[in-house]
PDB file of C-alpha atoms in Angstrom:
ATOM      1  CA  MET A   1       8.171 -23.412   0.845  1.00  0.00           C
ATOM      2  CA  THR A   2      11.292 -21.534   1.889  1.00  0.00           C
ATOM      3  CA  MET A   3      11.422 -17.755   1.907  1.00  0.00           C
ATOM      4  CA  ASP A   4      13.777 -17.834  -1.083  1.00  0.00           C
ATOM      5  CA  ASP A   5      11.229 -19.945  -2.985  1.00  0.00           C
ATOM      6  CA  TYR A   6       8.473 -17.520  -1.998  1.00  0.00           C
ATOM      7  CA  ILE A   7      10.487 -14.502  -3.168  1.00  0.00           C
ATOM      8  CA  GLU A   8      11.194 -16.274  -6.459  1.00  0.00           C
ATOM      9  CA  ARG A   9       7.493 -17.058  -6.944  1.00  0.00           C
ATOM     10  CA  VAL A  10       6.450 -13.464  -6.194  1.00  0.00           C
ATOM     11  CA  THR A  11       9.133 -12.072  -8.508  1.00  0.00           C
ATOM     12  CA  ARG A  12       8.049 -14.390 -11.316  1.00  0.00           C
ATOM     13  CA  ALA A  13       4.371 -13.442 -10.874  1.00  0.00           C
ATOM     14  CA  ALA A  14       5.245  -9.737 -10.919  1.00  0.00           C
ATOM     15  CA  THR A  15       7.544 -10.019 -13.923  1.00  0.00           C
ATOM     16  CA  GLU A  16       5.166 -12.148 -16.004  1.00  0.00           C
ATOM     17  CA  ARG A  17       2.107 -10.092 -14.972  1.00  0.00           C
ATOM     18  CA  LYS A  18      -0.330 -12.862 -15.973  1.00  0.00           C
ATOM     19  CA  GLY A  19      -2.706 -12.525 -13.022  1.00  0.00           C
ATOM     20  CA  GLU A  20      -1.394 -15.602 -11.207  1.00  0.00           C
ATOM     21  CA  PRO A  21      -2.584 -15.500  -7.567  1.00  0.00           C
ATOM     22  CA  VAL A  22       0.046 -15.509  -4.837  1.00  0.00           C
ATOM     23  CA  PHE A  23      -1.037 -16.161  -1.279  1.00  0.00           C
ATOM     24  CA  ASN A  24       0.317 -14.195   1.675  1.00  0.00           C
ATOM     25  CA  GLY A  25       0.311 -15.833   5.093  1.00  0.00           C
ATOM     26  CA  SER A  26       2.788 -13.858   7.183  1.00  0.00           C
ATOM     27  CA  ILE A  27       4.275 -10.433   7.836  1.00  0.00           C
ATOM     28  CA  ASP A  28       7.375 -11.556   5.950  1.00  0.00           C
ATOM     29  CA  HIS A  29       5.237 -12.480   2.939  1.00  0.00           C
ATOM     30  CA  ALA A  30       3.457  -9.117   3.124  1.00  0.00           C
ATOM     31  CA  ARG A  31       6.807  -7.300   3.152  1.00  0.00           C
ATOM     32  CA  VAL A  32       7.967  -9.228   0.050  1.00  0.00           C
ATOM     33  CA  ILE A  33       4.732  -8.447  -1.779  1.00  0.00           C
ATOM     34  CA  VAL A  34       4.755  -4.742  -0.895  1.00  0.00           C
ATOM     35  CA  LYS A  35       8.401  -4.393  -1.918  1.00  0.00           C
ATOM     36  CA  THR A  36       7.625  -6.147  -5.212  1.00  0.00           C
ATOM     37  CA  MET A  37       4.549  -3.983  -5.817  1.00  0.00           C
ATOM     38  CA  PHE A  38       6.684  -0.844  -5.572  1.00  0.00           C
ATOM     39  CA  LYS A  39       9.369  -2.390  -7.756  1.00  0.00           C
ATOM     40  CA  HIS A  40       7.004  -3.380 -10.567  1.00  0.00           C
ATOM     41  CA  ALA A  41       4.429  -0.567 -10.431  1.00  0.00           C
ATOM     42  CA  ARG A  42       4.438   1.589 -13.526  1.00  0.00           C
ATOM     43  CA  ARG A  43       2.482   4.694 -12.449  1.00  0.00           C
ATOM     44  CA  THR A  44       0.439   4.391  -9.251  1.00  0.00           C
ATOM     45  CA  VAL A  45       0.404   2.660  -5.885  1.00  0.00           C
ATOM     46  CA  ASP A  46      -2.686   3.106  -3.712  1.00  0.00           C
ATOM     47  CA  ILE A  47      -2.767   1.714  -0.177  1.00  0.00           C
ATOM     48  CA  PHE A  48      -5.556   1.370   2.376  1.00  0.00           C
ATOM     49  CA  SER A  49      -4.074   0.318   5.719  1.00  0.00           C
ATOM     50  CA  GLY A  50      -4.727   0.548   9.418  1.00  0.00           C
ATOM     51  CA  THR A  51      -1.503   2.311  10.390  1.00  0.00           C
ATOM     52  CA  LEU A  52       0.961   1.361   7.615  1.00  0.00           C
ATOM     53  CA  ASN A  53       2.491  -1.421   9.714  1.00  0.00           C
ATOM     54  CA  PRO A  54       6.209  -0.596  10.130  1.00  0.00           C
ATOM     55  CA  ARG A  55       7.108  -4.303  10.017  1.00  0.00           C
ATOM     56  CA  VAL A  56       5.839  -4.300   6.426  1.00  0.00           C
ATOM     57  CA  TYR A  57       6.434  -0.719   5.222  1.00  0.00           C
ATOM     58  CA  ALA A  58       9.601   0.312   7.105  1.00  0.00           C
ATOM     59  CA  PRO A  59      12.321  -2.257   6.310  1.00  0.00           C
ATOM     60  CA  ASP A  60      15.102  -0.768   4.189  1.00  0.00           C
ATOM     61  CA  GLU A  61      14.368  -3.016   1.195  1.00  0.00           C
ATOM     62  CA  VAL A  62      10.770  -1.750   1.050  1.00  0.00           C
ATOM     63  CA  LEU A  63      11.767   1.881   1.614  1.00  0.00           C
ATOM     64  CA  ASP A  64      14.419   1.628  -1.109  1.00  0.00           C
ATOM     65  CA  GLU A  65      11.899   0.344  -3.684  1.00  0.00           C
ATOM     66  CA  ALA A  66       9.342   2.964  -2.617  1.00  0.00           C
ATOM     67  CA  GLU A  67      11.968   5.676  -2.982  1.00  0.00           C
ATOM     68  CA  PHE A  68      13.004   4.457  -6.417  1.00  0.00           C
ATOM     69  CA  PHE A  69       9.324   4.513  -7.427  1.00  0.00           C
ATOM     70  CA  LEU A  70       8.680   7.980  -5.950  1.00  0.00           C
ATOM     71  CA  THR A  71      11.722   9.592  -7.573  1.00  0.00           C
ATOM     72  CA  SER A  72       9.831   9.623 -10.881  1.00  0.00           C
ATOM     73  CA  SER A  73       7.616  12.686 -10.909  1.00  0.00           C
ATOM     74  CA  ASP A  74       4.992  10.871 -13.004  1.00  0.00           C
ATOM     75  CA  HIS A  75       4.604   8.192 -10.307  1.00  0.00           C
ATOM     76  CA  HIS A  76       2.106   8.684  -7.507  1.00  0.00           C
ATOM     77  CA  VAL A  77       1.454   7.033  -4.127  1.00  0.00           C
ATOM     78  CA  ARG A  78      -1.788   7.592  -2.233  1.00  0.00           C
ATOM     79  CA  ILE A  79      -2.335   6.180   1.238  1.00  0.00           C
ATOM     80  CA  ILE A  80      -5.508   6.005   3.285  1.00  0.00           C
ATOM     81  CA  LEU A  81      -5.033   5.248   6.973  1.00  0.00           C
ATOM     82  CA  GLU A  82      -7.629   4.160   9.481  1.00  0.00           C
ATOM     83  CA  ARG A  83      -5.673   5.793  12.275  1.00  0.00           C
ATOM     84  CA  ALA A  84      -2.917   8.373  12.166  1.00  0.00           C
ATOM     85  CA  ASP A  85      -0.927   9.282  15.256  1.00  0.00           C
ATOM     86  CA  VAL A  86      -0.055  12.909  15.892  1.00  0.00           C
ATOM     87  CA  ASP A  87       3.645  12.057  15.519  1.00  0.00           C
ATOM     88  CA  LEU A  88       3.214  10.039  12.304  1.00  0.00           C
ATOM     89  CA  TYR A  89       5.512  12.239  10.201  1.00  0.00           C
ATOM     90  CA  ALA A  90       8.149  12.463  12.898  1.00  0.00           C
ATOM     91  CA  LYS A  91       8.306   8.808  13.922  1.00  0.00           C
ATOM     92  CA  HIS A  92       7.081   6.484  11.177  1.00  0.00           C
ATOM     93  CA  PRO A  93      10.081   5.500   9.001  1.00  0.00           C
ATOM     94  CA  PHE A  94       8.052   5.663   5.774  1.00  0.00           C
ATOM     95  CA  TYR A  95       6.919   9.222   6.443  1.00  0.00           C
ATOM     96  CA  LYS A  96      10.264  10.352   7.855  1.00  0.00           C
ATOM     97  CA  ARG A  97      11.831   9.363   4.558  1.00  0.00           C
ATOM     98  CA  PHE A  98       9.119  10.524   2.142  1.00  0.00           C
ATOM     99  CA  SER A  99       7.199  13.351   3.804  1.00  0.00           C
ATOM    100  CA  GLU A 100       8.647  15.955   1.425  1.00  0.00           C
ATOM    101  CA  TYR A 101       7.687  14.090  -1.746  1.00  0.00           C
ATOM    102  CA  THR A 102       4.901  15.925  -3.564  1.00  0.00           C
ATOM    103  CA  ASN A 103       3.762  12.746  -5.309  1.00  0.00           C
ATOM    104  CA  LEU A 104       2.848  11.109  -1.979  1.00  0.00           C
ATOM    105  CA  GLU A 105      -0.552  11.944  -0.497  1.00  0.00           C
ATOM    106  CA  THR A 106      -2.118  10.611   2.682  1.00  0.00           C
ATOM    107  CA  ARG A 107      -5.643  10.750   3.977  1.00  0.00           C
ATOM    108  CA  VAL A 108      -7.340   9.316   7.033  1.00  0.00           C
ATOM    109  CA  LEU A 109     -10.813   7.854   7.397  1.00  0.00           C
ATOM    110  CA  ASP A 110     -13.329   8.812  10.016  1.00  0.00           C
ATOM    111  CA  SER A 111     -13.010   6.264  12.853  1.00  0.00           C
ATOM    112  CA  VAL A 112     -16.629   5.106  12.534  1.00  0.00           C
ATOM    113  CA  MET A 113     -16.276   4.427   8.819  1.00  0.00           C
ATOM    114  CA  ALA A 114     -12.901   2.733   9.329  1.00  0.00           C
ATOM    115  CA  GLY A 115     -14.410   0.489  11.981  1.00  0.00           C
ATOM    116  CA  ASN A 116     -17.067  -0.707   9.552  1.00  0.00           C
ATOM    117  CA  ILE A 117     -14.600  -1.768   6.859  1.00  0.00           C
ATOM    118  CA  ARG A 118     -13.295  -5.325   7.156  1.00  0.00           C
ATOM    119  CA  PHE A 119     -10.530  -5.312   4.526  1.00  0.00           C
ATOM    120  CA  HIS A 120      -7.208  -3.676   3.656  1.00  0.00           C
ATOM    121  CA  LEU A 121      -5.724  -3.379   0.183  1.00  0.00           C
ATOM    122  CA  LEU A 122      -2.901  -2.199  -2.000  1.00  0.00           C
ATOM    123  CA  VAL A 123      -3.532  -1.680  -5.711  1.00  0.00           C
ATOM    124  CA  ALA A 124      -0.956  -0.691  -8.318  1.00  0.00           C
ATOM    125  CA  ASP A 125      -1.663   0.384 -11.891  1.00  0.00           C
ATOM    126  CA  GLU A 126      -5.237  -0.946 -11.745  1.00  0.00           C
ATOM    127  CA  ASP A 127      -4.081  -4.511 -12.476  1.00  0.00           C
ATOM    128  CA  CYS A 128      -1.860  -5.473  -9.534  1.00  0.00           C
ATOM    129  CA  TYR A 129      -2.955  -5.838  -5.936  1.00  0.00           C
ATOM    130  CA  ARG A 130      -2.664  -7.282  -2.458  1.00  0.00           C
ATOM    131  CA  PHE A 131      -6.024  -7.807  -0.788  1.00  0.00           C
ATOM    132  CA  GLU A 132      -6.634  -8.700   2.872  1.00  0.00           C
ATOM    133  CA  GLN A 133     -10.244  -9.808   3.105  1.00  0.00           C
ATOM    134  CA  ASP A 134     -10.068  -9.702   6.926  1.00  0.00           C
ATOM    135  CA  LYS A 135      -7.908  -6.847   8.224  1.00  0.00           C
ATOM    136  CA  ALA A 136      -7.599  -8.630  11.570  1.00  0.00           C
ATOM    137  CA  GLN A 137      -5.549 -11.318   9.803  1.00  0.00           C
ATOM    138  CA  VAL A 138      -2.336 -11.021   7.833  1.00  0.00           C
ATOM    139  CA  ALA A 139      -3.610 -13.504   5.232  1.00  0.00           C
ATOM    140  CA  ALA A 140      -4.027 -11.953   1.793  1.00  0.00           C
ATOM    141  CA  ILE A 141      -3.999 -12.682  -1.900  1.00  0.00           C
ATOM    142  CA  ALA A 142      -1.840 -10.820  -4.387  1.00  0.00           C
ATOM    143  CA  ALA A 143      -1.668 -10.742  -8.168  1.00  0.00           C
ATOM    144  CA  TRP A 144       0.085  -8.848 -10.934  1.00  0.00           C
ATOM    145  CA  GLY A 145      -1.700  -8.435 -14.260  1.00  0.00           C
ATOM    146  CA  ASP A 146      -5.258  -9.165 -13.072  1.00  0.00           C
ATOM    147  CA  ALA A 147      -7.145  -6.307 -14.736  1.00  0.00           C
ATOM    148  CA  LYS A 148     -10.608  -7.372 -13.530  1.00  0.00           C
ATOM    149  CA  GLY A 149      -9.597  -7.744  -9.865  1.00  0.00           C
ATOM    150  CA  GLY A 150      -7.382  -4.667 -10.010  1.00  0.00           C
ATOM    151  CA  LYS A 151     -10.111  -2.434 -11.463  1.00  0.00           C
ATOM    152  CA  HIS A 152     -12.566  -3.573  -8.795  1.00  0.00           C
ATOM    153  CA  LEU A 153     -10.099  -2.843  -5.972  1.00  0.00           C
ATOM    154  CA  LYS A 154      -9.119   0.487  -7.541  1.00  0.00           C
ATOM    155  CA  SER A 155     -12.804   1.437  -7.555  1.00  0.00           C
ATOM    156  CA  LEU A 156     -13.089   0.546  -3.853  1.00  0.00           C
ATOM    157  CA  PHE A 157      -9.996   2.617  -3.129  1.00  0.00           C
ATOM    158  CA  GLU A 158     -11.377   5.627  -5.036  1.00  0.00           C
ATOM    159  CA  THR A 159     -14.613   5.469  -3.031  1.00  0.00           C
ATOM    160  CA  LEU A 160     -12.655   5.457   0.240  1.00  0.00           C
ATOM    161  CA  TRP A 161     -10.323   8.227  -1.010  1.00  0.00           C
ATOM    162  CA  GLU A 162     -13.262  10.525  -1.669  1.00  0.00           C
ATOM    163  CA  ARG A 163     -14.572   9.948   1.859  1.00  0.00           C
ATOM    164  CA  ALA A 164     -11.240  10.291   3.650  1.00  0.00           C
ATOM    165  CA  PHE A 165      -9.851  13.544   5.046  1.00  0.00           C
ATOM    166  CA  PRO A 166      -6.482  14.988   3.973  1.00  0.00           C
ATOM    167  CA  LEU A 167      -3.871  15.331   6.676  1.00  0.00           C
ATOM    168  CA  ASN A 168      -3.057  18.933   7.457  1.00  0.00           C
ATOM    169  CA  SER A 169      -0.250  20.763   5.727  1.00  0.00           C
ATOM    170  CA  ALA A 170       1.735  21.138   8.932  1.00  0.00           C
ATOM    171  CA  LYS A 171       2.717  17.466   8.466  1.00  0.00           C
ATOM    172  CA  MET A 172       0.872  16.399  11.561  1.00  0.00           C
ATOM    173  CA  ALA A 173      -1.454  13.425  11.486  1.00  0.00           C
ATOM    174  CA  ILE A 174      -4.555  15.437  12.171  1.00  0.00           C
ATOM    175  CA  PRO A 175      -7.309  15.221   9.570  1.00  0.00           C
ATOM    176  CA  LEU A 176      -8.575  18.408   8.006  1.00  0.00           C
ATOM    177  CA  GLN A 177     -12.349  18.266   8.217  1.00  0.00           C
ATOM    178  CA  ALA A 178     -14.611  20.670   6.399  1.00  0.00           C
TER     179      ALA A 178
END
C-alpha cells in the first residue's frame, strides 16, 4: 500500500467513524493517524506518550491540525509523558508552539510507574483512538467511532491522569509533587 493509499484509508475511516480498525506500522503511519485524530476530534484529545516523539508530533501538518483544534476554547488536549526534559517547553516544537494555550495540560508520571506500563495511547472524544500495545514498537491500531474501545482507553487514561504530576507553572518540565 502506498502512502497516498494509506492516507486515503485513514481519512475515510475518520470521516465515516464506523469503528473500522486501521493498522499503524511506521512513524509515517503514526504521524498520519495523529494528524487525522486532531483534525476529526470534536472536543478532546488525550495522549499518553513517552516523550511526545517529535517525528510524530512536530511536523508542520500535525502542528497545524493541533493548532486548529486548540483554537476552539471548548476543545481540550491533555498529555501524560513518561519523561519530560527540563527544556521541554523551550525545545520541543509542540510545546514551543502551544505552551501558552490554556486548554493544553501536561502531566508526567513517576518513573517507576511509567516503567511498569507497556502501552502508549491517544484517545479522542471517547470513541477514537490509537493504541500501541507495546510501547517499544511503533506498531499500533487506530479506529474512529469505536465507542467500546474508546471508552476503555479513556478510562485507562483517566486512571493515569489522576496518578501523574502536573508540570510546574514556570513552564519547566519538572513535576510538582505534593
